[in-house]
Short mmCIF file of C-alpha atoms in Angstrom, two decimals:
data_model
loop_
_atom_site.label_atom_id
_atom_site.label_comp_id
_atom_site.label_asym_id
_atom_site.label_seq_id
_atom_site.Cartn_x
_atom_site.Cartn_y
_atom_site.Cartn_z
CA MET A 1 9.21 25.19 -12.96
CA ASN A 2 6.65 26.86 -10.62
CA ARG A 3 3.44 25.34 -9.56
CA ASN A 4 1.48 27.68 -11.96
CA ALA A 5 3.70 26.66 -14.93
CA PHE A 6 3.55 23.05 -14.21
CA GLU A 7 -0.15 23.16 -13.84
CA ALA A 8 -0.47 25.09 -17.28
CA ALA A 9 1.75 22.82 -19.20
CA GLY A 10 -0.14 19.84 -17.73
CA LYS A 11 -3.71 20.58 -18.38
CA PRO A 12 -5.21 19.41 -21.28
CA THR A 13 -6.13 21.97 -24.10
CA SER A 14 -8.96 22.36 -26.57
CA GLY A 15 -8.47 20.79 -29.85
CA ASP A 16 -5.32 19.22 -30.82
CA GLU A 17 -3.14 22.10 -29.38
CA PRO A 18 0.31 20.71 -28.70
CA THR A 19 1.63 20.69 -24.91
CA LEU A 20 4.84 19.92 -23.08
CA GLN A 21 3.11 17.15 -21.52
CA GLY A 22 2.04 15.61 -24.82
CA ALA A 23 5.63 16.04 -26.18
CA SER A 24 7.14 14.37 -23.10
CA THR A 25 4.66 11.47 -23.70
CA LYS A 26 5.48 11.08 -27.41
CA LEU A 27 9.06 11.25 -26.59
CA ARG A 28 8.73 8.42 -24.06
CA LYS A 29 7.06 6.56 -26.81
CA LEU A 30 9.74 7.13 -29.44
CA THR A 31 12.44 5.75 -26.91
CA THR A 32 10.41 2.45 -26.25
CA LEU A 33 9.69 2.13 -29.99
CA ILE A 34 13.51 2.58 -30.84
CA SER A 35 14.31 0.08 -28.25
CA ARG A 36 11.81 -2.53 -29.67
CA LEU A 37 13.17 -1.79 -33.26
CA SER A 38 16.65 -2.28 -32.15
CA LYS A 39 15.73 -5.66 -30.72
CA LEU A 40 14.15 -6.90 -33.78
CA ALA A 41 17.16 -5.62 -35.70
CA VAL A 42 19.42 -7.95 -33.87
CA GLU A 43 17.60 -11.05 -35.11
CA LEU A 44 18.26 -10.04 -38.84
CA GLY A 45 20.53 -12.68 -40.35
CA GLY A 46 20.25 -14.92 -37.80
CA ALA A 47 18.49 -18.11 -36.98
CA ARG A 48 15.30 -16.28 -36.49
CA ASP A 49 15.23 -14.25 -39.51
CA ASN A 50 12.18 -15.12 -41.43
CA GLU A 51 9.17 -13.53 -43.10
CA THR A 52 7.49 -13.06 -39.79
CA LEU A 53 10.34 -11.28 -38.21
CA ARG A 54 10.79 -8.94 -41.20
CA THR A 55 6.99 -8.06 -41.33
CA ARG A 56 7.05 -7.06 -37.62
CA LEU A 57 10.38 -5.24 -38.24
CA GLN A 58 8.59 -3.34 -40.97
CA LYS A 59 5.72 -2.45 -39.06
CA SER A 60 8.06 -1.32 -36.04
CA LYS A 61 9.87 1.02 -38.40
CA GLU A 62 6.80 2.61 -39.62
CA GLU A 63 5.30 3.24 -36.35
CA THR A 64 8.57 4.74 -35.13
CA LEU A 65 9.14 6.97 -38.02
CA SER A 66 5.36 7.95 -37.64
CA VAL A 67 5.92 9.06 -34.00
CA ARG A 68 9.17 10.85 -34.87
CA ALA A 69 7.36 12.78 -37.21
CA GLU A 70 4.51 13.91 -35.02
CA LEU A 71 6.92 14.73 -32.14
CA GLY A 72 9.10 16.91 -34.52
CA GLU A 73 5.71 18.73 -35.75
CA THR A 74 4.71 19.23 -31.94
CA LEU A 75 8.18 20.67 -30.86
CA ASP A 76 8.30 23.01 -33.85
CA THR A 77 4.82 24.27 -32.86
CA LEU A 78 5.79 24.72 -29.18
CA HIS A 79 9.12 26.54 -30.36
CA LYS A 80 6.70 29.17 -32.32
CA ASN A 81 4.62 29.96 -29.02
CA LYS A 82 5.53 33.30 -27.68
CA ASP A 83 3.40 32.65 -24.27
CA LEU A 84 5.75 30.18 -22.87
CA SER A 85 7.31 31.08 -19.48
CA GLU A 86 10.99 30.83 -18.70
CA GLU A 87 10.65 27.53 -16.93
CA GLU A 88 8.39 26.07 -19.90
CA ALA A 89 11.12 27.24 -22.21
CA MET A 90 13.68 25.58 -20.44
CA SER A 91 11.80 22.30 -20.48
CA LEU A 92 10.85 22.35 -24.16
CA ASN A 93 14.98 22.89 -24.79
CA ARG A 94 15.62 19.86 -22.76
CA LEU A 95 13.04 17.95 -24.75
CA ALA A 96 14.36 19.17 -28.05
CA SER A 97 17.89 18.19 -26.94
CA HIS A 98 16.73 14.53 -25.94
CA PHE A 99 14.85 14.40 -29.36
CA ALA A 100 17.65 15.13 -31.21
CA GLU A 101 19.62 12.41 -29.53
CA GLU A 102 17.06 9.88 -30.02
CA LYS A 103 16.54 11.01 -33.76
CA LYS A 104 20.28 10.36 -34.26
CA LYS A 105 20.12 6.88 -32.55
CA LEU A 106 17.20 6.10 -35.01
CA ASP A 107 19.01 7.15 -38.03
CA ASP A 108 21.98 4.90 -37.11
CA LEU A 109 19.63 1.93 -36.56
CA LEU A 110 17.80 2.45 -39.76
CA LYS A 111 21.33 2.32 -41.61
CA MET A 112 22.06 -0.95 -39.89
CA VAL A 113 18.80 -2.41 -40.73
CA SER A 114 18.84 -1.64 -44.18
CA LYS A 115 22.45 -3.03 -44.50
CA LYS A 116 21.43 -6.30 -42.79
CA GLU A 117 18.23 -6.58 -44.95
CA LYS A 118 20.31 -6.24 -48.21
CA GLU A 119 22.99 -8.84 -46.86
CA GLY A 120 20.69 -11.69 -45.60
CA LYS A 121 17.75 -13.26 -46.86
CA PRO A 122 14.95 -14.65 -44.44
CA THR A 123 14.78 -18.39 -44.17
CA PRO A 124 11.86 -19.56 -46.18
CA PRO A 125 9.41 -21.84 -44.48
CA PRO A 126 9.35 -25.35 -45.52
CA GLU A 127 6.35 -26.38 -47.59
CA PRO A 128 3.90 -28.49 -45.37
CA PRO A 129 3.27 -31.73 -46.93
CA GLN A 130 0.08 -31.89 -49.43
CA LYS A 131 -2.86 -34.07 -48.61
CA ASP A 132 -3.56 -36.84 -50.84
CA GLN A 133 -5.74 -36.02 -53.97
CA GLY A 134 -7.10 -38.85 -55.50
CA HIS A 135 -5.77 -42.48 -56.05
CA GLN A 136 -2.78 -41.65 -58.11
CA SER A 137 -1.40 -39.20 -55.37
CA HIS A 138 -1.99 -41.53 -52.93
CA SER A 139 0.02 -44.35 -54.65
CA ALA A 140 2.82 -41.61 -55.25
CA SER A 141 3.09 -40.89 -51.48
CA THR A 142 2.83 -44.68 -50.63
CA ASP A 143 5.78 -45.29 -52.96
CA ALA A 144 7.65 -42.32 -51.59
CA PRO A 145 10.96 -43.24 -49.58
CA ALA A 146 10.49 -43.30 -45.80
CA SER A 147 13.62 -41.21 -45.53
CA GLN A 148 12.21 -38.45 -47.44
CA GLN A 149 9.14 -38.26 -45.41
CA THR A 150 11.34 -38.20 -42.18
CA PHE A 151 13.20 -35.36 -43.72
CA ASP A 152 9.98 -33.46 -44.36
CA VAL A 153 8.75 -34.16 -40.95
CA ALA A 154 12.15 -32.92 -39.24
CA LYS A 155 11.96 -29.90 -41.57
CA LEU A 156 8.38 -29.09 -40.26
CA LYS A 157 9.21 -29.63 -36.69
CA ALA A 158 12.30 -27.26 -37.27
CA TYR A 159 10.11 -24.83 -38.62
CA ASP A 160 7.47 -24.95 -35.89
CA ILE A 161 10.13 -24.79 -33.22
CA SER A 162 11.73 -21.67 -35.02
CA THR A 163 8.10 -20.20 -35.19
CA LEU A 164 7.46 -20.98 -31.49
CA ASP A 165 10.76 -19.18 -30.44
CA THR A 166 10.06 -16.11 -32.36
CA GLU A 167 6.62 -15.77 -30.85
CA LYS A 168 8.12 -16.50 -27.33
CA ALA A 169 10.63 -13.71 -27.84
CA ILE A 170 7.82 -11.16 -29.01
CA GLN A 171 5.75 -12.19 -25.86
CA LYS A 172 9.11 -11.61 -23.73
CA GLU A 173 9.62 -8.31 -25.47
CA LYS A 174 6.06 -7.17 -24.74
CA LEU A 175 6.51 -8.10 -21.32
CA THR A 176 9.66 -6.32 -20.86
CA ASP A 177 7.96 -3.11 -22.49
CA ILE A 178 5.26 -3.35 -20.25
CA LYS A 179 7.55 -3.60 -17.16
CA GLU A 180 9.45 -0.56 -18.34
CA LEU A 181 6.19 1.43 -18.79
CA GLU A 182 5.39 0.38 -15.31
CA LYS A 183 8.68 1.55 -13.87
CA ASP A 184 8.17 4.99 -15.83
CA LEU A 185 4.72 5.36 -14.35
CA LEU A 186 5.97 4.81 -10.81
CA ASP A 187 8.87 7.12 -11.26
CA LEU A 188 6.45 9.92 -12.64
CA ASN A 189 4.13 9.45 -9.60
CA VAL A 190 6.99 9.53 -6.99
CA CYS A 191 8.25 12.77 -8.77
CA TYR A 192 4.70 14.11 -8.72
CA LYS A 193 4.23 13.32 -5.00
CA GLU A 194 7.71 14.85 -4.04
CA PHE A 195 6.86 18.02 -6.25
CA ASN A 196 3.43 18.20 -4.47
CA ASP A 197 5.16 17.66 -0.97
CA THR A 198 7.33 20.66 -1.65
CA VAL A 199 4.54 22.90 -2.81
CA HIS A 200 2.70 22.35 0.29
CA GLU A 201 5.74 22.82 2.84
CA GLN A 202 6.42 26.27 0.84
CA GLN A 203 2.70 27.25 0.80
CA HIS A 204 2.72 26.57 4.98
CA SER A 205 5.84 28.57 5.21
CA LEU A 206 4.11 31.66 3.27
CA ASP A 207 1.02 31.35 5.11
CA HIS A 208 3.16 31.79 8.22
CA ALA A 209 5.30 34.61 6.87
CA GLN A 210 1.87 36.33 5.73
CA GLN A 211 0.24 36.15 9.38
CA HIS A 212 3.44 37.76 10.90
CA ILE A 213 3.17 40.31 8.33
CA SER A 214 -0.42 40.98 9.11
CA ASP A 215 0.12 40.91 13.02
CA THR A 216 3.03 43.64 12.41
CA ASN A 217 0.86 45.82 10.36
CA ILE A 218 -1.90 45.81 13.11
CA ALA A 219 0.85 46.37 15.85
CA VAL A 220 2.08 49.47 13.81
CA GLU A 221 -1.24 50.98 13.40
CA GLN A 222 -2.00 50.62 16.99
CA GLY A 223 1.37 52.14 17.89
CA ILE A 224 0.56 55.25 15.69
CA GLU A 225 -2.89 55.83 17.35
CA GLU A 226 -1.21 55.50 20.78
CA LEU A 227 1.17 58.12 19.46
CA LYS A 228 -1.61 60.24 18.50
CA ALA A 229 -3.23 60.08 21.66
CA ALA A 230 -0.23 60.83 23.66
CA GLY A 231 0.41 63.84 21.43
CA LYS A 232 -3.14 65.06 22.50
CA TYR A 233 -2.37 64.57 26.31
CA GLN A 234 0.78 66.31 25.80
CA LYS A 235 -0.84 69.22 24.31
CA SER A 236 -3.67 69.49 26.89
CA SER A 237 -1.16 69.35 29.76
CA ARG A 238 0.71 72.18 28.21
CA LYS A 239 -2.57 74.27 28.46
CA LYS A 240 -3.07 73.28 31.80
CA MET A 241 0.34 74.30 33.23
CA CYS A 242 0.05 77.76 31.24
CA VAL A 243 -3.49 78.44 33.13
CA LEU A 244 -1.91 77.36 36.56
CA LEU A 245 0.91 79.66 35.89
CA LEU A 246 -1.09 82.50 34.80
CA LEU A 247 -3.38 81.92 37.84
CA LEU A 248 -0.31 81.95 40.21
CA LEU A 249 1.20 84.77 38.77
CA GLY A 250 -2.46 86.82 39.15
CA ALA A 251 -2.33 85.57 42.91
CA LEU A 252 1.10 86.94 43.39
CA ALA A 253 0.25 90.32 41.86
CA VAL A 254 -2.99 90.73 43.95
CA ALA A 255 -0.86 89.65 47.26
CA GLY A 256 1.80 92.36 46.31
CA VAL A 257 -0.92 95.22 45.99
CA VAL A 258 -2.34 94.26 49.08
CA VAL A 259 0.94 94.24 50.92
CA PHE A 260 1.75 97.74 49.32
CA VAL A 261 -1.36 99.21 50.25
CA SER A 262 -1.50 98.12 53.65
CA LYS A 263 2.07 99.63 54.32
CA GLY A 264 0.93 102.78 52.83
#
């Protein structure tokens, strides 16, 4: 893509008009969301499968589908744009191809999630022990076997540990996504700098060539003027030679007449 096409694709437009840059950003977001959804889907049916996990899975699924729909509409609108240059059209085709791959990956992932949701059920959290209410409940809790209370405490601790592991996994996933985004931004920055350096190098070469062309044009014009001046000098010298020749002939004629008269 040349410099003008790159800048035209990257400039923000008025309103909500879709651009290649916007489509590329949505595609990267879709890829990140699919990766996040895949990580959540792995936990289904396992020890960490609970209502909290399934709620996050459902929200992630809705957000991913929403971004996929937006990106599909954006690409359709760009395909209808007849003002795209050849380079922009090639970039659009690459985006559409990548989008088709991510779309198929998401469809397969959603099928797997649906199957695992039907096969397994989330582990219900244990009910926390209720507080004493009145003298009667206090007596009942006092009479409860110590083994039952120990079992309830163990279940509560297990639930707390499971919740803590889930939250820890969520935070770790967010950190991984942030690192991936940071890496993508760094790669994009490097590409932009390389592109900018290439443009500047080519611009310097173009300026150098243009200067040579200008110097050549000036030299040609000077040569034409010198040829014209030489032509004028040549015509003037021919006239002088003719005049001298006529004068010489006249002098010879006069000399001949004088000689002839003197002999006679």
